[in-house]
Every structure is written in C-alpha cells, then in structure tokens.
C-alpha cells in the first residue's frame, strides 16, 4: 500500500490545520495509509485525529529547525506523496525536494492569496518570500488552491505553472451542523451577531467593532459574540471599552464546537481585509445563517451570493458594514434557513474529500518505483 505523509506546523485550531486533519482523516477512512506529522506537538486538534493514523510529533520549536528531522523522517518512511500546507512548511518541503528519495511526489496546499498575505510583511521580507515563491513553488508536483482567486494570483504574480494547480475548496461538515440544530442555544441575548476567526489585523475586527457600535444605535438589544484567539485580543477589548460597547460584546476565545453558535446566530459577520477561503463563512451559511462579508480579495466572492445567502460590503467601511448588518436581518426573516444552507452545497465534504483522494492517487501513480513500497 502506498503511504501518504501530511505535514502540519502544529495541531492548533487554525483554519488550515483543521482542514488538513479532516482531509487526512477522510483519506484514512478511504483506505489510504496516512502518516500525520506535526512540527510542534501543541494544539487541541490532536484529539480529533482518526484511529489508525500514524502521528509523529517532531517537537521542534521553529519551522526552520525542522528541516533535518523532516528529511530524515521522509527517508525512513518513504511515502509515495508528501502533502504540506502553509507557506513556510510548503517552502521547506519544495526547497529540499532534491534530498528526498527519488520519485517522491510533493503536493502543497496554499492557504492564502500570497500577494495579500505578503503585504503585511516589511519590504525586505516581502521581496525575500516573493523570490522563494517564484523560485521554488515550481518544484511542487501539484499546488492545491482553495479558490480561483488564489490560483490566478499564484499564476500571474508568482509564476506557478497553471497545469499543476488544482482548485479544491474547503469542506463543510453539513452532517455535524445538522446535528447541532437539536441542541439548545449558547446565546443569552435576543439578537445575536457572530464573528469567528483569529484575532489578527487582517481579519478587520476593529472595523467590525466600530460598525457594531453604530448598529447598537438602532438595535440596542443586539449582542456580538466573537470566537477565536490571537495577538489583537487585548487591543480589541480596549477598543470595545473605548466605543462603550464592551457590555454587548463577548470574546469567547477558542471554542471546541462552534456549530451551535453558527446554528443559533441571527447573522454572521466577516470584516476581513483579505481571505484565502474563509471556512467560518461557509460553515455559517451551511447552518442557514445569513452573512455579511467584506468584498475582499480571495475566495469570499465565490461563497457569498448577494441577497440569497448574504450581503457584500466594501472593505474597511464601518458605516456600510453597519447598514448591511441591519439589512441582513430582513434576509434572515424572509428566506428559509434551508434555502440559505443549500447555497453552499457545492462545498459539501463528500465531494471535497473525493477530489483530494483522486488528486493524491493520480499524483502517486507518477511516483517512481523506489518510493512508497
């Protein structure tokens, strides 16, 4: 049986990590021999790994120090295909592909639109990573892109070979969401807005809090619940106090099971400056909850269908975001939740997992006879 080795930075609950663990689990259930490798052993996702998957903790503190350990592991286990995600891990794998057993195939999964992800870097770091993208991504046998926008950015700005890019959207767990509809609501308020994601600058939470302060002028009983952790948490808490809305905003931190929140929210809000493929947005819509999202670069426009499952607004425009947050409530009242949920059926996990299985098997067929035996 061929072996497939998945490499993650850690088992923390980032969007990329969650997707790859779910993909690895599904590949194991479909009969593939899966090894799951984490550079750091930390993270809550460890408990969600399916039985039968071999788990390897490299227990290395920094990605750049993991090079030797990863190469030695690949040489020892001789997988047919190595699958990685997130920029630094991807670069580490493709840069050292020449050290791997002959014929080892490499599939990398891009987790963001590179141009916009690199915009947060300083000039030197941005130039350096741009060079690395252009020089080494061409070594990958396949590049999984979560959205068409991401794929086009890789091709146009980083020279990625179009013929090696495969667009596979992230999966939505419709069955798990449906089960949560039988549970009670986790909210205490009567009108509840929900936001989910890492508390970092690119997620636009400052704009969201400013917009929510405007919403409260018309809807004083509204509440905003934010799920997630991140470096901006204290700054955002102080901003809520400055805006005099801290009593109506709850920072819940990491929540193991966010689906009851999706199912029971009146509306979901995403204020991002850019996105790769926003998992939380799809999960909210799959729960039947109408959404408001910024029309930011990335996969958002491939998910939100205006006036069918939500509304799109310009980036960093708090007044327009606030107006949409009020308008979207009418969409929720006039459209059945089952209709909203059906609008993202194309992201159902069965089809997504089958696309990954086909990709990995196709790539494995091209591997040489010296690997994966």
XYZ file of C-alpha atoms in Angstrom:
373
model
C 0.000 0.000 0.000
C 1.263 3.477 -0.839
C 1.938 5.817 2.062
C 0.848 9.468 2.206
C 2.608 11.819 4.615
C 0.818 15.009 5.711
C 2.950 17.759 7.296
C 1.480 20.412 9.617
C 3.098 23.150 11.700
C 1.122 22.067 14.789
C -2.234 20.760 15.969
C -3.528 24.215 16.843
C -7.011 25.101 15.611
C -6.108 27.322 12.673
C -8.251 27.029 9.565
C -5.529 25.293 7.548
C -4.734 22.819 10.311
C -8.401 21.907 10.788
C -8.898 21.263 7.086
C -5.791 19.115 6.724
C -6.683 16.991 9.763
C -10.150 16.426 8.290
C -8.678 15.560 4.893
C -6.192 13.158 6.493
C -8.995 11.517 8.489
C -11.089 11.064 5.371
C -8.168 9.625 3.397
C -7.600 7.071 6.168
C -11.275 6.074 6.064
C -10.999 5.705 2.283
C -8.218 3.167 2.717
C -5.058 5.237 2.256
C -2.091 4.696 4.575
C -1.739 8.104 6.258
C 1.070 9.481 8.405
C 0.389 12.855 10.050
C 3.440 14.884 11.068
C 3.428 17.994 13.268
C 6.491 20.180 13.727
C 5.139 21.224 17.134
C 3.065 18.865 19.257
C 0.895 21.667 20.651
C -2.773 22.061 19.865
C -6.325 20.946 20.514
C -6.712 19.122 17.184
C -4.645 16.178 18.423
C -7.804 14.670 19.905
C -9.618 14.819 16.554
C -7.232 12.568 14.616
C -8.862 9.359 13.380
C -7.767 5.973 14.779
C -5.307 4.198 12.534
C -3.391 7.310 11.508
C 0.260 7.249 12.477
C 1.067 10.507 14.279
C 4.631 11.847 14.507
C 5.498 14.792 16.756
C 8.807 16.326 15.724
C 8.587 18.598 18.776
C 10.651 21.357 17.130
C 10.023 24.910 18.255
C 10.649 26.728 14.966
C 9.855 25.640 11.400
C 13.343 26.345 10.092
C 14.825 23.947 12.649
C 12.641 21.093 11.393
C 14.455 20.621 8.082
C 16.699 17.755 9.111
C 14.003 15.965 11.087
C 11.514 16.088 8.199
C 14.025 14.864 5.608
C 15.117 12.001 7.875
C 11.502 11.034 8.517
C 10.654 11.017 4.808
C 13.745 8.964 4.014
C 12.799 6.461 6.710
C 9.067 6.143 5.958
C 9.434 6.560 2.159
C 5.951 7.927 1.456
C 4.643 7.966 -2.086
C 3.331 11.527 -1.636
C 4.234 14.307 0.812
C 1.396 16.782 1.406
C 2.012 20.073 3.210
C 0.179 23.305 3.963
C 1.030 26.887 4.996
C 3.747 28.937 3.320
C 6.798 28.179 5.460
C 6.125 24.434 5.543
C 5.458 24.396 1.798
C 8.712 26.214 1.069
C 10.656 23.944 3.393
C 9.390 20.860 1.546
C 9.852 22.104 -2.030
C 13.266 23.628 -1.332
C 14.540 20.278 -0.051
C 12.779 18.055 -2.574
C 16.150 17.104 -4.087
C 17.083 15.495 -0.746
C 14.064 13.193 -0.739
C 14.006 9.630 -2.105
C 13.916 9.571 -5.890
C 10.390 9.834 -7.221
C 8.805 11.249 -4.046
C 5.909 13.440 -5.111
C 5.113 16.716 -3.352
C 1.670 18.306 -3.102
C 1.427 21.687 -1.381
C -1.752 23.393 -0.274
C -1.724 27.180 -0.382
C -3.721 28.678 2.494
C -3.943 32.337 1.439
C -3.728 34.668 -1.528
C 0.064 35.191 -1.494
C 0.094 38.796 -2.730
C -2.129 39.928 0.125
C -0.568 37.706 2.751
C 2.855 39.144 1.906
C 1.510 42.713 2.005
C 1.700 42.513 5.800
C 5.470 41.896 5.625
C 8.169 44.530 5.567
C 9.827 45.345 2.199
C 12.843 43.067 2.720
C 10.824 40.073 3.933
C 8.244 40.608 1.184
C 10.923 40.604 -1.512
C 12.588 37.559 0.012
C 9.405 35.492 0.151
C 8.374 36.602 -3.325
C 11.708 35.294 -4.619
C 11.201 31.989 -2.789
C 7.690 31.578 -4.199
C 8.867 32.229 -7.754
C 11.984 30.110 -7.460
C 10.718 27.035 -5.625
C 6.936 26.620 -5.978
C 7.544 25.338 -9.489
C 9.116 22.248 -7.927
C 5.781 21.089 -6.495
C 4.075 18.316 -8.420
C 0.683 19.834 -7.596
C -0.465 23.018 -5.863
C -3.869 22.907 -4.204
C -5.585 26.284 -4.295
C -8.701 26.887 -2.217
C -10.200 29.433 -4.587
C -9.958 30.609 -8.180
C -8.685 33.990 -6.979
C -5.830 32.281 -5.148
C -4.947 30.217 -8.212
C -4.860 33.237 -10.502
C -2.667 35.140 -8.066
C -0.168 32.272 -7.942
C -0.053 32.128 -11.746
C 0.045 35.850 -12.507
C 2.328 37.087 -9.739
C 4.488 34.122 -8.784
C 4.891 32.123 -11.982
C 3.194 28.967 -10.710
C 2.526 26.516 -13.582
C -1.181 26.629 -14.393
C -1.229 22.942 -15.323
C -0.096 21.943 -11.826
C -2.698 23.959 -9.928
C -5.844 22.221 -8.721
C -8.687 24.232 -7.167
C -10.266 22.336 -4.293
C -12.499 24.293 -1.959
C -12.504 23.615 1.761
C -15.102 21.125 3.030
C -18.141 21.967 5.127
C -19.376 19.397 7.660
C -23.106 19.543 6.898
C -23.915 16.421 8.942
C -22.284 17.829 12.076
C -24.042 21.136 11.601
C -27.423 19.445 11.181
C -26.930 17.545 14.441
C -26.345 20.783 16.364
C -29.784 22.078 15.404
C -31.227 19.800 18.096
C -29.145 21.436 20.827
C -30.014 24.499 22.838
C -28.738 27.958 22.009
C -25.436 29.088 23.567
C -26.554 32.726 23.350
C -28.137 34.687 26.168
C -29.322 37.647 24.118
C -32.351 38.027 21.855
C -30.493 39.326 18.782
C -27.114 37.786 18.188
C -24.361 38.586 15.707
C -21.479 36.141 15.424
C -17.891 36.502 14.186
C -15.341 33.686 14.108
C -11.632 33.759 13.343
C -8.145 34.540 14.520
C -7.882 37.885 16.291
C -5.299 39.383 13.968
C -5.139 42.611 11.927
C -6.143 41.128 8.555
C -9.480 39.986 9.986
C -10.696 43.568 10.349
C -12.169 43.250 13.831
C -11.504 46.922 14.533
C -13.827 47.823 11.672
C -16.387 45.293 12.911
C -16.437 46.759 16.417
C -16.855 50.261 15.018
C -19.727 49.017 12.839
C -21.372 47.234 15.756
C -21.283 50.438 17.802
C -23.326 52.041 15.008
C -25.734 49.076 14.890
C -26.444 49.469 18.600
C -27.911 52.919 17.986
C -30.818 51.276 16.151
C -30.732 47.845 17.823
C -29.727 48.434 21.455
C -30.536 44.844 22.472
C -28.090 43.328 19.961
C -25.062 41.345 21.082
C -21.857 40.434 19.259
C -20.071 37.181 20.095
C -16.528 36.651 18.807
C -14.961 33.186 18.760
C -11.196 32.947 18.409
C -7.856 33.883 19.872
C -4.994 35.928 18.566
C -2.475 38.712 19.133
C -5.023 41.520 18.819
C -7.320 40.357 21.622
C -6.291 42.883 24.265
C -6.246 45.718 21.736
C -9.752 44.790 20.604
C -11.045 44.546 24.174
C -9.730 48.048 24.833
C -11.347 49.295 21.633
C -14.696 47.855 22.735
C -14.342 49.738 26.015
C -13.420 52.948 24.192
C -16.509 52.568 21.985
C -18.588 51.931 25.133
C -19.868 48.601 23.773
C -17.934 46.121 25.922
C -21.162 45.130 27.696
C -22.644 43.976 24.385
C -19.516 42.246 23.016
C -18.317 38.889 24.284
C -14.881 37.476 23.441
C -15.335 33.734 23.916
C -11.828 32.655 22.902
C -11.319 29.195 21.443
C -14.486 27.081 21.336
C -14.098 23.369 20.636
C -17.503 23.090 18.972
C -18.566 26.330 17.224
C -21.506 24.786 15.345
C -24.194 25.605 17.994
C -23.150 29.246 17.640
C -23.472 29.134 13.834
C -26.867 27.458 14.007
C -28.375 29.862 16.535
C -26.912 33.193 15.410
C -29.194 35.720 13.724
C -26.372 36.806 11.405
C -22.700 36.104 10.839
C -20.234 38.910 10.090
C -16.810 38.773 8.421
C -14.899 42.060 8.137
C -11.621 40.744 6.675
C -9.143 42.770 4.630
C -8.333 39.629 2.595
C -9.072 35.916 2.798
C -7.938 32.647 1.302
C -11.048 30.551 1.623
C -12.921 31.530 4.814
C -14.090 28.310 6.454
C -16.172 30.048 9.095
C -18.134 31.919 6.432
C -19.079 28.685 4.659
C -19.958 26.977 7.939
C -22.239 29.841 8.918
C -24.099 29.708 5.600
C -24.311 25.911 5.777
C -26.006 26.414 9.146
C -28.677 28.502 7.438
C -27.420 31.761 8.924
C -27.315 34.814 6.632
C -23.947 36.560 6.413
C -22.410 39.964 5.889
C -18.901 39.888 4.468
C -16.416 42.344 3.043
C -15.822 42.081 -0.684
C -12.156 41.426 -0.024
C -9.542 39.722 -2.204
C -9.741 35.947 -2.052
C -12.461 33.339 -2.003
C -15.266 35.277 -0.300
C -16.964 36.257 -3.563
C -17.059 32.580 -4.545
C -19.142 31.867 -1.440
C -21.485 34.802 -0.823
C -24.424 35.142 -3.211
C -25.830 38.625 -2.600
C -29.444 38.661 -1.402
C -29.545 34.848 -1.483
C -27.312 33.903 1.410
C -25.874 37.246 2.460
C -24.578 40.689 1.600
C -21.203 42.014 0.456
C -19.788 45.382 1.511
C -16.558 47.296 0.775
C -13.501 46.630 2.911
C -12.879 48.857 5.971
C -16.118 50.813 5.595
C -17.715 50.617 9.036
C -20.794 52.671 8.128
C -21.647 50.418 5.188
C -20.882 47.328 7.234
C -23.250 48.528 9.963
C -26.037 49.225 7.466
C -25.624 45.748 5.968
C -25.662 44.147 9.422
C -29.096 45.657 9.942
C -30.380 44.834 6.432
C -29.259 41.221 6.575
C -31.703 40.536 9.401
C -34.558 41.001 6.928
C -32.919 38.470 4.612
C -32.866 36.048 7.518
C -36.551 36.639 8.198
C -37.654 36.357 4.560
C -35.537 33.365 3.461
C -35.824 29.887 4.911
C -32.651 28.676 6.579
C -32.699 25.514 4.484
C -32.565 27.654 1.331
C -29.579 29.587 2.663
C -27.840 26.337 3.607
C -28.351 24.793 0.160
C -26.457 27.674 -1.465
C -23.136 26.153 -0.311
C -23.943 22.544 -1.117
C -21.077 22.505 -3.623
C -18.683 22.677 -0.665
C -20.091 19.522 0.989
C -17.279 17.428 2.387
C -18.108 14.260 0.421
C -17.249 15.907 -2.893
C -14.233 17.746 -1.497
C -12.743 14.617 0.068
C -13.257 12.667 -3.136
C -11.406 15.412 -5.038
C -8.472 15.074 -2.627
C -8.480 11.281 -2.926
C -8.407 11.477 -6.712
C -5.616 14.061 -6.627
C -3.420 12.009 -4.289
C -3.964 8.783 -6.215
C -3.224 10.492 -9.533
C -0.012 12.000 -8.181
C 1.011 8.681 -6.622
C 0.752 6.937 -9.997
C 3.582 9.148 -11.255
C 5.933 8.286 -8.396
C 8.986 6.210 -9.135
C 9.479 2.569 -8.125
C 11.868 3.428 -5.288
C 9.321 5.029 -3.021
C 6.176 4.086 -1.192
C 6.780 0.347 -1.369
